[in-house]
């Protein structure tokens, strides 16, 4: 059973471009979470999704950020018009009902 | 006051030492408590998961939760160089599979 798969592992974007981060949960897991880790900071919750539904987006910035978890395919975290402050490690986690399992993360660098 | 405070680091100990890592929290709704280990440039790995107050032991690791003091601890016995990593405490009100609130993490180095 493969773990939570995130791609790409590293992403470089110029200011103003769009970033798309993908997350495939573990087989059988229907809950997906996105967290952001800024340098010298702990992980900060962004959004919680189930298939085709956003359950909790209380941690998402109001502008430029969106997330989806379609019926088929991976969950996508989309950042439009990236700025340097978006540079961070973005982690996805999936869960069946209890423990949450994290992927290896996508490290976004905005230049 | 932050919801979760974790002892600042870094922490360096000799191999074989007992390590104590601690977090305090302010939100009395937290019921689920977790410790994650994160190696450099990797994702967090769940080490221990505890519901409500009490102790839980798994090999060299023991997690303690004191809800009356809003204080949780992770003890590592007979520490090994392979334990060198960043340790993150995390908490949730609704279950380990819901929104987690993390401490900032503490970096542990175990010297051979």
CSV table of C-alpha atoms in Angstrom, one decimal:
chain,number,residue,atom,x,y,z
A,1,UNK,CA,0.0,0.0,0.0
A,2,UNK,CA,1.8,3.1,-1.2
A,3,UNK,CA,1.8,6.1,1.1
A,4,UNK,CA,0.5,9.5,0.5
A,5,UNK,CA,1.9,10.7,-2.8
A,6,UNK,CA,2.7,14.3,-3.5
A,7,UNK,CA,4.0,15.8,-6.7
A,8,UNK,CA,6.0,17.5,-7.7
A,9,UNK,CA,8.5,17.3,-4.8
A,10,UNK,CA,10.0,20.6,-5.8
A,11,UNK,CA,8.4,23.4,-7.7
A,12,UNK,CA,9.9,26.7,-8.8
A,13,UNK,CA,7.6,29.5,-10.0
A,14,UNK,CA,8.2,33.1,-10.9
A,15,UNK,CA,6.1,35.8,-9.2
A,16,UNK,CA,2.7,36.0,-10.8
A,17,UNK,CA,2.6,32.5,-12.1
A,18,UNK,CA,0.3,29.7,-10.9
A,19,UNK,CA,1.4,26.8,-8.8
A,20,UNK,CA,-0.5,23.5,-8.8
A,21,UNK,CA,0.3,20.9,-6.1
A,22,UNK,CA,-1.1,17.4,-6.4
A,23,UNK,CA,-1.8,14.8,-3.7
A,24,UNK,CA,-2.9,11.2,-4.0
A,25,UNK,CA,-4.2,9.9,-0.7
A,26,UNK,CA,-3.5,6.4,0.5
A,27,UNK,CA,-5.8,3.7,-0.9
A,28,UNK,CA,-9.1,3.6,0.8
A,29,UNK,CA,-8.6,7.1,2.5
A,30,UNK,CA,-11.4,9.5,1.8
A,31,UNK,CA,-10.2,12.5,3.9
A,32,UNK,CA,-7.5,14.8,2.6
A,33,UNK,CA,-5.8,17.7,4.5
A,34,UNK,CA,-3.4,20.4,3.3
A,35,UNK,CA,-0.9,22.0,5.6
A,36,UNK,CA,1.8,24.6,5.0
A,37,UNK,CA,5.1,24.8,6.7
A,38,UNK,CA,7.0,28.1,6.6
A,39,UNK,CA,10.7,28.2,7.5
A,40,UNK,CA,11.1,28.0,11.3
A,41,UNK,CA,7.4,27.5,11.8
A,42,UNK,CA,5.3,24.5,12.6
A,43,UNK,CA,2.7,23.1,10.3
A,44,UNK,CA,-0.4,25.3,9.8
A,45,UNK,CA,-3.7,23.8,8.7
A,46,UNK,CA,-5.1,25.1,5.4
A,47,UNK,CA,-8.0,23.0,4.3
A,48,UNK,CA,-9.8,19.7,4.9
A,49,UNK,CA,-11.6,17.9,2.0
A,50,UNK,CA,-13.6,14.8,1.3
A,51,UNK,CA,-14.4,13.6,-2.2
A,52,UNK,CA,-16.1,16.6,-4.0
A,53,UNK,CA,-16.6,18.5,-0.8
A,54,UNK,CA,-14.7,21.1,1.2
A,55,UNK,CA,-15.3,20.4,4.8
A,56,UNK,CA,-13.2,23.0,6.5
A,57,UNK,CA,-11.2,25.8,4.8
A,58,UNK,CA,-10.7,28.0,7.8
A,59,UNK,CA,-6.9,28.0,7.3
A,60,UNK,CA,-6.9,29.0,3.6
A,61,UNK,CA,-5.9,32.5,2.7
A,62,UNK,CA,-8.9,34.4,1.3
A,63,UNK,CA,-7.4,35.2,-2.0
A,64,UNK,CA,-5.4,33.3,-4.6
A,65,UNK,CA,-5.6,29.9,-2.9
A,66,UNK,CA,-8.1,27.1,-3.8
A,67,UNK,CA,-8.3,23.4,-3.3
A,68,UNK,CA,-10.3,20.6,-4.7
A,69,UNK,CA,-10.7,16.8,-4.3
A,70,UNK,CA,-12.6,15.5,-7.3
A,71,UNK,CA,-14.4,12.3,-7.5
A,72,UNK,CA,-11.6,10.9,-9.7
A,73,UNK,CA,-8.0,11.8,-9.5
A,74,UNK,CA,-5.8,13.5,-6.9
A,75,UNK,CA,-6.5,16.5,-4.7
A,76,UNK,CA,-5.2,19.7,-6.1
A,77,UNK,CA,-4.0,22.8,-4.2
A,78,UNK,CA,-3.9,25.8,-6.5
A,79,UNK,CA,-2.1,29.0,-5.8
A,80,UNK,CA,-2.7,31.8,-8.3
A,81,UNK,CA,-0.3,34.7,-8.9
A,82,UNK,CA,2.3,33.4,-6.5
A,83,UNK,CA,4.3,35.9,-4.4
A,84,UNK,CA,7.6,35.3,-2.6
A,85,UNK,CA,5.7,34.8,0.7
A,86,UNK,CA,4.1,31.7,-0.7
A,87,UNK,CA,7.5,29.9,-0.7
A,88,UNK,CA,7.1,27.1,1.8
A,89,UNK,CA,6.7,23.3,2.1
A,90,UNK,CA,3.2,22.2,1.5
A,91,UNK,CA,2.1,18.9,3.0
A,92,UNK,CA,-0.8,16.7,2.3
A,93,UNK,CA,-2.2,14.2,4.7
A,94,UNK,CA,-4.9,11.5,4.3
A,95,UNK,CA,-6.9,9.6,6.9
A,96,UNK,CA,-9.3,6.8,7.0
A,97,UNK,CA,-10.9,7.6,10.3
A,98,UNK,CA,-8.2,8.0,12.9
A,99,UNK,CA,-4.6,8.8,12.4
A,100,UNK,CA,-3.5,11.2,9.7
A,101,UNK,CA,-0.6,10.1,7.4
A,102,UNK,CA,1.5,12.7,5.7
A,103,UNK,CA,3.2,12.8,2.3
A,104,UNK,CA,6.7,13.9,1.6
A,105,UNK,CA,5.6,17.4,0.7
A,106,UNK,CA,6.1,19.8,-2.2
A,107,UNK,CA,8.6,22.5,-1.7
A,108,UNK,CA,7.5,25.6,-3.5
A,109,UNK,CA,10.1,28.3,-4.3
A,110,UNK,CA,8.9,31.6,-5.7
A,111,UNK,CA,11.6,33.6,-7.5
B,1,UNK,CA,-1.1,33.3,23.6
B,2,UNK,CA,-0.6,30.6,21.0
B,3,UNK,CA,-2.9,27.6,21.2
B,4,UNK,CA,0.0,25.2,21.4
B,5,UNK,CA,3.4,26.1,22.8
B,6,UNK,CA,6.4,23.8,22.4
B,7,UNK,CA,9.7,24.0,24.2
B,8,UNK,CA,12.2,25.9,22.0
B,9,UNK,CA,15.3,24.0,20.9
B,10,UNK,CA,17.6,22.8,19.6
B,11,UNK,CA,18.3,20.0,22.1
B,12,UNK,CA,21.5,17.9,22.0
B,13,UNK,CA,22.0,14.8,24.1
B,14,UNK,CA,24.5,11.9,24.3
B,15,UNK,CA,23.5,8.5,23.0
B,16,UNK,CA,21.6,6.5,25.6
B,17,UNK,CA,20.2,9.5,27.4
B,18,UNK,CA,16.5,9.9,28.3
B,19,UNK,CA,14.9,12.7,26.4
B,20,UNK,CA,11.9,14.6,27.5
B,21,UNK,CA,9.9,16.8,25.1
B,22,UNK,CA,7.0,18.9,26.2
B,23,UNK,CA,4.1,21.0,24.9
B,24,UNK,CA,1.5,23.1,26.6
B,25,UNK,CA,-1.8,24.2,25.2
B,26,UNK,CA,-4.6,26.6,26.0
B,27,UNK,CA,-7.6,25.2,24.2
B,28,UNK,CA,-9.5,22.9,26.7
B,29,UNK,CA,-11.4,21.4,23.8
B,30,UNK,CA,-8.4,19.4,22.7
B,31,UNK,CA,-9.0,15.7,23.3
B,32,UNK,CA,-6.6,14.0,20.9
B,33,UNK,CA,-2.8,14.4,21.2
B,34,UNK,CA,-0.2,13.3,18.8
B,35,UNK,CA,3.6,13.3,18.4
B,36,UNK,CA,5.1,13.4,15.0
B,37,UNK,CA,8.8,12.9,14.0
B,38,UNK,CA,10.1,14.8,11.0
B,39,UNK,CA,13.4,14.1,9.4
B,40,UNK,CA,15.0,16.8,7.4
B,41,UNK,CA,13.2,17.5,4.1
B,42,UNK,CA,10.7,14.7,4.8
B,43,UNK,CA,7.1,14.5,5.8
B,44,UNK,CA,5.9,14.2,9.4
B,45,UNK,CA,5.7,10.6,10.6
B,46,UNK,CA,3.1,9.7,13.3
B,47,UNK,CA,4.9,8.4,16.4
B,48,UNK,CA,2.3,8.3,19.2
B,49,UNK,CA,-1.4,9.0,19.4
B,50,UNK,CA,-3.3,9.4,22.7
B,51,UNK,CA,-6.9,10.2,23.5
B,52,UNK,CA,-7.6,12.3,26.6
B,53,UNK,CA,-5.4,11.9,29.7
B,54,UNK,CA,-3.0,9.2,30.6
B,55,UNK,CA,0.1,7.4,29.5
B,56,UNK,CA,0.9,5.3,26.4
B,57,UNK,CA,4.0,3.3,25.8
B,58,UNK,CA,5.4,2.0,22.5
B,59,UNK,CA,8.9,0.6,22.7
B,60,UNK,CA,11.3,3.3,23.7
B,61,UNK,CA,8.7,6.0,23.5
B,62,UNK,CA,6.2,7.0,26.2
B,63,UNK,CA,3.6,9.7,25.7
B,64,UNK,CA,1.9,11.4,28.7
B,65,UNK,CA,-1.1,13.7,28.7
B,66,UNK,CA,-2.2,15.8,31.7
B,67,UNK,CA,-5.4,17.6,30.7
B,68,UNK,CA,-5.8,19.2,34.1
B,69,UNK,CA,-2.5,21.1,33.5
B,70,UNK,CA,-2.9,21.2,29.7
B,71,UNK,CA,0.5,19.6,29.3
B,72,UNK,CA,1.8,16.8,27.2
B,73,UNK,CA,5.1,15.0,27.1
B,74,UNK,CA,7.1,12.6,25.0
B,75,UNK,CA,9.8,10.6,26.6
B,76,UNK,CA,12.5,8.7,24.6
B,77,UNK,CA,14.5,6.1,26.5
B,78,UNK,CA,17.9,4.9,25.4
B,79,UNK,CA,18.1,7.6,22.7
B,80,UNK,CA,19.9,6.7,19.5
B,81,UNK,CA,21.6,8.8,16.8
B,82,UNK,CA,18.7,7.7,14.5
B,83,UNK,CA,16.3,9.6,16.8
B,84,UNK,CA,17.9,12.9,15.6
B,85,UNK,CA,15.0,14.7,14.0
B,86,UNK,CA,12.4,17.4,14.6
B,87,UNK,CA,9.6,16.4,16.9
B,88,UNK,CA,6.2,18.1,16.6
B,89,UNK,CA,3.3,17.9,19.0
B,90,UNK,CA,-0.2,18.1,17.5
B,91,UNK,CA,-3.6,18.3,18.9
B,92,UNK,CA,-7.2,18.1,17.9
B,93,UNK,CA,-10.6,18.6,19.3
B,94,UNK,CA,-12.5,16.3,17.0
B,95,UNK,CA,-10.3,13.4,16.4
B,96,UNK,CA,-6.8,12.5,15.1
B,97,UNK,CA,-8.2,12.6,11.5
B,98,UNK,CA,-9.5,16.2,11.7
B,99,UNK,CA,-7.8,19.6,11.8
B,100,UNK,CA,-4.6,19.3,13.7
B,101,UNK,CA,-3.0,22.2,15.6
B,102,UNK,CA,0.8,21.8,15.7
B,103,UNK,CA,3.6,23.1,17.9
B,104,UNK,CA,6.5,24.7,16.2
B,105,UNK,CA,8.7,21.6,16.7
B,106,UNK,CA,11.9,21.0,18.5
B,107,UNK,CA,15.1,19.7,16.8
B,108,UNK,CA,16.8,16.9,18.7
B,109,UNK,CA,20.3,15.8,18.1
B,110,UNK,CA,21.6,12.6,19.6
B,111,UNK,CA,25.4,12.5,19.7
B,112,UNK,CA,27.1,9.1,19.3
